mmCIF file of C-alpha atoms in Angstrom:
data_model
loop_
_atom_site.group_PDB
_atom_site.id
_atom_site.type_symbol
_atom_site.label_atom_id
_atom_site.label_comp_id
_atom_site.label_asym_id
_atom_site.label_seq_id
_atom_site.Cartn_x
_atom_site.Cartn_y
_atom_site.Cartn_z
ATOM 1 C CA PRO R 17 0.007 -0.029 -0.095
ATOM 2 C CA HIS R 18 1.021 3.649 -0.659
ATOM 3 C CA MET R 19 0.807 6.462 1.742
ATOM 4 C CA PRO R 20 1.276 10.154 1.743
ATOM 5 C CA GLN R 21 4.882 11.259 1.870
ATOM 6 C CA ASP R 22 4.893 12.777 5.371
ATOM 7 C CA VAL R 23 3.603 9.562 7.275
ATOM 8 C CA ASP R 24 6.410 7.426 8.799
ATOM 9 C CA LEU R 25 4.415 5.401 11.140
ATOM 10 C CA LEU R 26 0.935 3.746 11.264
ATOM 11 C CA HIS R 27 -0.850 2.595 14.156
ATOM 12 C CA VAL R 28 -2.767 -0.633 13.960
ATOM 13 C CA VAL R 29 -6.266 -0.135 15.575
ATOM 14 C CA SER R 30 -6.987 -2.621 18.492
ATOM 15 C CA GLU R 31 -3.674 -4.672 17.968
ATOM 16 C CA ASP R 32 -1.222 -2.576 20.200
ATOM 17 C CA ARG R 33 1.362 -2.324 17.449
ATOM 18 C CA THR R 34 2.763 -0.099 14.767
ATOM 19 C CA VAL R 35 3.950 -0.512 11.242
ATOM 20 C CA ALA R 36 6.738 1.421 9.808
ATOM 21 C CA VAL R 37 6.134 3.450 6.554
ATOM 22 C CA THR R 38 9.179 3.610 4.287
ATOM 23 C CA GLU R 39 10.361 6.379 2.084
ATOM 24 C CA GLY R 40 7.748 6.867 -0.850
ATOM 25 C CA GLY R 41 4.961 6.047 1.661
ATOM 26 C CA VAL R 42 5.125 2.319 1.344
ATOM 27 C CA PHE R 43 4.516 -0.254 4.057
ATOM 28 C CA SER R 44 3.871 -4.049 4.455
ATOM 29 C CA ASP R 45 2.060 -6.138 6.901
ATOM 30 C CA ARG R 46 1.099 -9.786 7.404
ATOM 31 C CA PHE R 47 -2.563 -10.754 6.979
ATOM 32 C CA ASP R 48 -3.893 -14.205 8.224
ATOM 33 C CA LEU R 49 -6.611 -15.836 6.236
ATOM 34 C CA TYR R 50 -9.651 -13.718 6.153
ATOM 35 C CA GLY R 51 -7.675 -11.214 8.308
ATOM 36 C CA THR R 52 -8.397 -7.414 8.535
ATOM 37 C CA HIS R 53 -6.243 -4.701 9.870
ATOM 38 C CA ILE R 54 -7.262 -1.022 10.455
ATOM 39 C CA TYR R 55 -4.540 1.559 10.184
ATOM 40 C CA THR R 56 -4.470 5.134 11.528
ATOM 41 C CA CYS R 57 -1.898 7.868 11.961
ATOM 42 C CA ASP R 58 -3.351 8.877 15.353
ATOM 43 C CA ALA R 59 -2.011 6.796 18.201
ATOM 44 C CA LYS R 60 -4.840 7.724 20.461
ATOM 45 C CA THR R 61 -7.509 6.348 18.059
ATOM 46 C CA ALA R 62 -5.647 3.136 17.796
ATOM 47 C CA GLN R 63 -5.510 2.629 21.679
ATOM 48 C CA ARG R 64 -8.819 0.586 21.917
ATOM 49 C CA GLU R 65 -9.311 -2.753 23.532
ATOM 50 C CA THR R 66 -7.006 -5.158 21.705
ATOM 51 C CA ALA R 67 -8.685 -7.692 19.255
ATOM 52 C CA ALA R 68 -6.997 -10.583 21.195
ATOM 53 C CA ALA R 69 -8.586 -9.278 24.574
ATOM 54 C CA ALA R 70 -11.911 -9.001 22.884
ATOM 55 C CA LEU R 71 -11.564 -12.505 21.538
ATOM 56 C CA ALA R 72 -10.608 -13.760 24.810
ATOM 57 C CA ARG R 73 -13.666 -12.144 26.316
ATOM 58 C CA VAL R 74 -15.819 -13.790 23.718
ATOM 59 C CA GLU R 75 -14.481 -17.245 24.443
ATOM 60 C CA GLU R 76 -15.167 -16.638 28.259
ATOM 61 C CA LEU R 77 -18.567 -15.757 27.661
ATOM 62 C CA ASP R 78 -19.067 -18.560 25.262
ATOM 63 C CA ALA R 79 -17.768 -21.119 27.804
ATOM 64 C CA ALA R 80 -20.158 -19.692 30.439
ATOM 65 C CA ARG R 81 -23.064 -20.888 28.377
ATOM 66 C CA ARG R 82 -22.329 -24.391 29.289
ATOM 67 C CA ARG R 83 -23.648 -24.589 32.945
ATOM 68 C CA ALA R 84 -21.991 -27.254 35.154
ATOM 69 C CA GLY R 85 -24.235 -30.395 35.168
ATOM 70 C CA ASN R 86 -26.513 -29.317 32.372
ATOM 71 C CA LEU R 87 -27.299 -32.668 30.570
ATOM 72 C CA ALA R 88 -29.172 -30.870 27.851
ATOM 73 C CA PHE R 89 -26.482 -28.627 26.430
ATOM 74 C CA GLU R 90 -25.709 -28.623 22.675
ATOM 75 C CA ASP R 91 -22.345 -30.235 23.051
ATOM 76 C CA ASN R 92 -24.019 -33.405 24.643
ATOM 77 C CA LYS R 93 -25.427 -34.302 21.267
ATOM 78 C CA THR R 94 -28.857 -33.463 22.590
ATOM 79 C CA THR R 95 -31.543 -33.152 19.746
ATOM 80 C CA VAL R 96 -34.810 -31.192 20.029
ATOM 81 C CA THR R 97 -38.232 -31.988 18.515
ATOM 82 C CA VAL R 98 -41.291 -29.841 19.034
ATOM 83 C CA SER R 99 -45.049 -30.173 18.463
ATOM 84 C CA SER R 100 -45.134 -27.405 15.911
ATOM 85 C CA LYS R 101 -43.185 -24.242 15.215
ATOM 86 C CA THR R 102 -43.835 -20.993 13.533
ATOM 87 C CA THR R 103 -42.290 -20.280 10.167
ATOM 88 C CA TYR R 104 -40.307 -17.276 11.480
ATOM 89 C CA GLY R 105 -38.752 -16.534 14.545
ATOM 90 C CA SER R 106 -38.830 -20.163 15.828
ATOM 91 C CA THR R 107 -35.400 -21.977 16.295
ATOM 92 C CA PRO R 108 -36.046 -24.921 18.690
ATOM 93 C CA ALA R 109 -32.315 -25.883 18.549
ATOM 94 C CA ARG R 110 -31.564 -22.759 20.383
ATOM 95 C CA VAL R 111 -33.229 -23.866 23.558
ATOM 96 C CA ILE R 112 -30.248 -25.903 24.309
ATOM 97 C CA ASP R 113 -27.566 -23.263 23.412
ATOM 98 C CA GLY R 114 -27.117 -22.003 27.131
ATOM 99 C CA VAL R 115 -28.557 -18.523 26.384
ATOM 100 C CA ARG R 116 -31.448 -18.214 28.724
ATOM 101 C CA ASP R 117 -32.764 -14.985 27.222
ATOM 102 C CA GLY R 118 -32.036 -15.329 23.676
ATOM 103 C CA MET R 119 -33.644 -17.127 20.526
ATOM 104 C CA GLY R 120 -35.913 -20.095 21.182
ATOM 105 C CA TRP R 121 -38.969 -22.049 20.181
ATOM 106 C CA ARG R 122 -42.487 -20.670 19.572
ATOM 107 C CA ASP R 123 -45.279 -23.138 18.546
ATOM 108 C CA ASN R 124 -47.748 -22.743 15.684
ATOM 109 C CA THR R 125 -50.940 -23.584 17.306
ATOM 110 C CA PRO R 126 -52.256 -20.345 19.110
ATOM 111 C CA ASN R 127 -54.363 -21.144 22.037
ATOM 112 C CA GLU R 128 -54.281 -24.941 21.483
ATOM 113 C CA TYR R 129 -52.642 -27.178 24.116
ATOM 114 C CA PRO R 130 -50.818 -29.241 24.830
ATOM 115 C CA ASP R 131 -47.604 -28.027 23.060
ATOM 116 C CA TRP R 132 -44.470 -29.958 23.713
ATOM 117 C CA LEU R 133 -40.804 -29.869 23.359
ATOM 118 C CA GLU R 134 -38.773 -33.252 23.530
ATOM 119 C CA LEU R 135 -35.118 -33.691 24.183
ATOM 120 C CA GLN R 136 -33.410 -36.963 23.128
ATOM 121 C CA TRP R 137 -29.846 -38.173 23.943
ATOM 122 C CA PRO R 138 -27.782 -40.493 21.990
ATOM 123 C CA GLU R 139 -27.474 -42.488 25.283
ATOM 124 C CA ALA R 140 -29.686 -42.573 28.441
ATOM 125 C CA VAL R 141 -28.953 -39.941 31.065
ATOM 126 C CA THR R 142 -30.163 -39.647 34.716
ATOM 127 C CA VAL R 143 -32.262 -36.683 35.248
ATOM 128 C CA GLY R 144 -33.935 -35.370 38.344
ATOM 129 C CA ARG R 145 -34.463 -31.643 37.553
ATOM 130 C CA VAL R 146 -35.616 -29.580 34.575
ATOM 131 C CA VAL R 147 -35.283 -25.784 34.411
ATOM 132 C CA VAL R 148 -37.287 -23.949 31.815
ATOM 133 C CA PHE R 149 -36.863 -20.297 30.769
ATOM 134 C CA THR R 150 -40.247 -18.917 29.369
ATOM 135 C CA THR R 151 -42.270 -15.789 29.433
ATOM 136 C CA SER R 152 -45.551 -17.694 28.289
ATOM 137 C CA VAL R 153 -45.967 -20.943 30.266
ATOM 138 C CA GLU R 154 -48.448 -21.165 32.999
ATOM 139 C CA ASP R 155 -49.049 -24.817 33.372
ATOM 140 C CA ALA R 156 -46.604 -27.545 32.448
ATOM 141 C CA ALA R 157 -45.436 -31.008 33.048
ATOM 142 C CA VAL R 158 -42.257 -33.193 32.592
ATOM 143 C CA LEU R 159 -42.878 -36.599 30.992
ATOM 144 C CA ILE R 160 -40.922 -39.698 29.951
ATOM 145 C CA PRO R 161 -41.835 -42.540 27.473
ATOM 146 C CA ASP R 162 -43.851 -45.347 29.123
ATOM 147 C CA GLY R 163 -44.870 -48.135 26.641
ATOM 148 C CA ASP R 164 -46.829 -46.510 23.906
ATOM 149 C CA GLY R 165 -47.590 -43.396 25.925
ATOM 150 C CA TRP R 166 -46.048 -41.151 28.362
ATOM 151 C CA LYS R 167 -45.569 -41.049 32.311
ATOM 152 C CA GLU R 168 -45.753 -37.633 34.096
ATOM 153 C CA LEU R 169 -42.838 -37.125 36.487
ATOM 154 C CA ALA R 170 -43.649 -33.665 37.833
ATOM 155 C CA ALA R 171 -46.156 -30.810 37.020
ATOM 156 C CA VAL R 172 -46.587 -27.187 37.809
ATOM 157 C CA THR R 173 -49.486 -24.805 37.562
ATOM 158 C CA GLY R 174 -49.803 -20.875 38.021
ATOM 159 C CA VAL R 175 -46.272 -20.107 36.876
ATOM 160 C CA THR R 176 -45.652 -16.327 36.613
ATOM 161 C CA GLU R 177 -41.833 -16.025 36.735
ATOM 162 C CA PRO R 178 -39.555 -16.304 33.699
ATOM 163 C CA GLU R 179 -37.812 -19.407 35.157
ATOM 164 C CA LEU R 180 -39.666 -22.433 36.204
ATOM 165 C CA THR R 181 -38.164 -25.673 37.814
ATOM 166 C CA LEU R 182 -39.694 -29.121 38.142
ATOM 167 C CA THR R 183 -37.898 -31.641 40.273
ATOM 168 C CA PHE R 184 -38.674 -35.376 40.633
ATOM 169 C CA PRO R 185 -37.107 -38.550 41.678
ATOM 170 C CA ALA R 186 -34.060 -39.128 39.372
ATOM 171 C CA VAL R 187 -34.804 -41.379 36.420
ATOM 172 C CA THR R 188 -32.734 -42.845 33.607
ATOM 173 C CA THR R 189 -33.885 -42.087 30.216
ATOM 174 C CA GLY R 190 -33.036 -41.259 26.698
ATOM 175 C CA ARG R 191 -36.167 -39.015 25.993
ATOM 176 C CA LEU R 192 -37.644 -36.370 28.087
ATOM 177 C CA ARG R 193 -40.772 -34.123 27.096
ATOM 178 C CA PHE R 194 -41.665 -30.861 28.474
ATOM 179 C CA GLU R 195 -45.433 -30.462 27.916
ATOM 180 C CA VAL R 196 -47.200 -27.038 28.073
ATOM 181 C CA ARG R 197 -50.791 -27.402 29.042
ATOM 182 C CA LYS R 198 -51.757 -23.637 29.513
ATOM 183 C CA SER R 199 -50.334 -20.280 28.561
ATOM 184 C CA ARG R 200 -50.430 -17.139 30.813
ATOM 185 C CA PRO R 201 -52.942 -14.760 30.214
ATOM 186 C CA ASP R 202 -52.762 -12.687 27.111
ATOM 187 C CA GLU R 203 -50.240 -15.256 25.730
ATOM 188 C CA LYS R 204 -51.586 -17.330 22.732
ATOM 189 C CA TYR R 205 -48.250 -18.910 21.889
ATOM 190 C CA THR R 206 -45.785 -21.135 23.721
ATOM 191 C CA TRP R 207 -42.423 -19.178 23.932
ATOM 192 C CA ILE R 208 -39.343 -20.992 25.411
ATOM 193 C CA THR R 209 -35.866 -19.671 25.227
ATOM 194 C CA GLU R 210 -33.987 -22.386 27.142
ATOM 195 C CA VAL R 211 -34.334 -25.865 28.694
ATOM 196 C CA GLU R 212 -31.694 -27.386 31.031
ATOM 197 C CA THR R 213 -31.602 -30.671 32.607
ATOM 198 C CA TYR R 214 -29.747 -31.906 35.640
ATOM 199 C CA LYS R 215 -29.408 -35.172 37.551
ATOM 200 C CA GLU R 216 -30.364 -33.365 40.716
#
């Protein structure tokens, strides 16, 4: 690249380093695959948080999504199926991404119940507690397969908080269903942003 004649040093924004500009306004730098650098003549402008520090913070926050003991987290090869979903704004797989107030699942049967979300693992896990983050669910239950039907492990009614917990004597299962039996007043859809399962 070529620079004006009076510039002899460039500051690399957010990288805490400089690049020398040679006679004739020429400088060279190294770019990794898909790499990008921003250069400035103003040292103050360049003194922002380093890209390395920002990436380290992103990795720290990403690791924090996985809460200790959560059997339903996405890296456990857990799969999610649902009774129905809206065409837009419904991403059931996001209910196991560790983001409690992020994207999630919305059903496609307004004011019709039950709605359900099922978790399945490649191998059986032992579960005794389910935590669900929702702004719509009022009555719900946790079920496991039982022959050709489902067996209720725990139920809750009258939920008003954004976090609901159902506990029950621990069971070993490869499938678990969270069944929504009623939504809160003025809520016609089921909306769930995260489901976590724990041994106890």
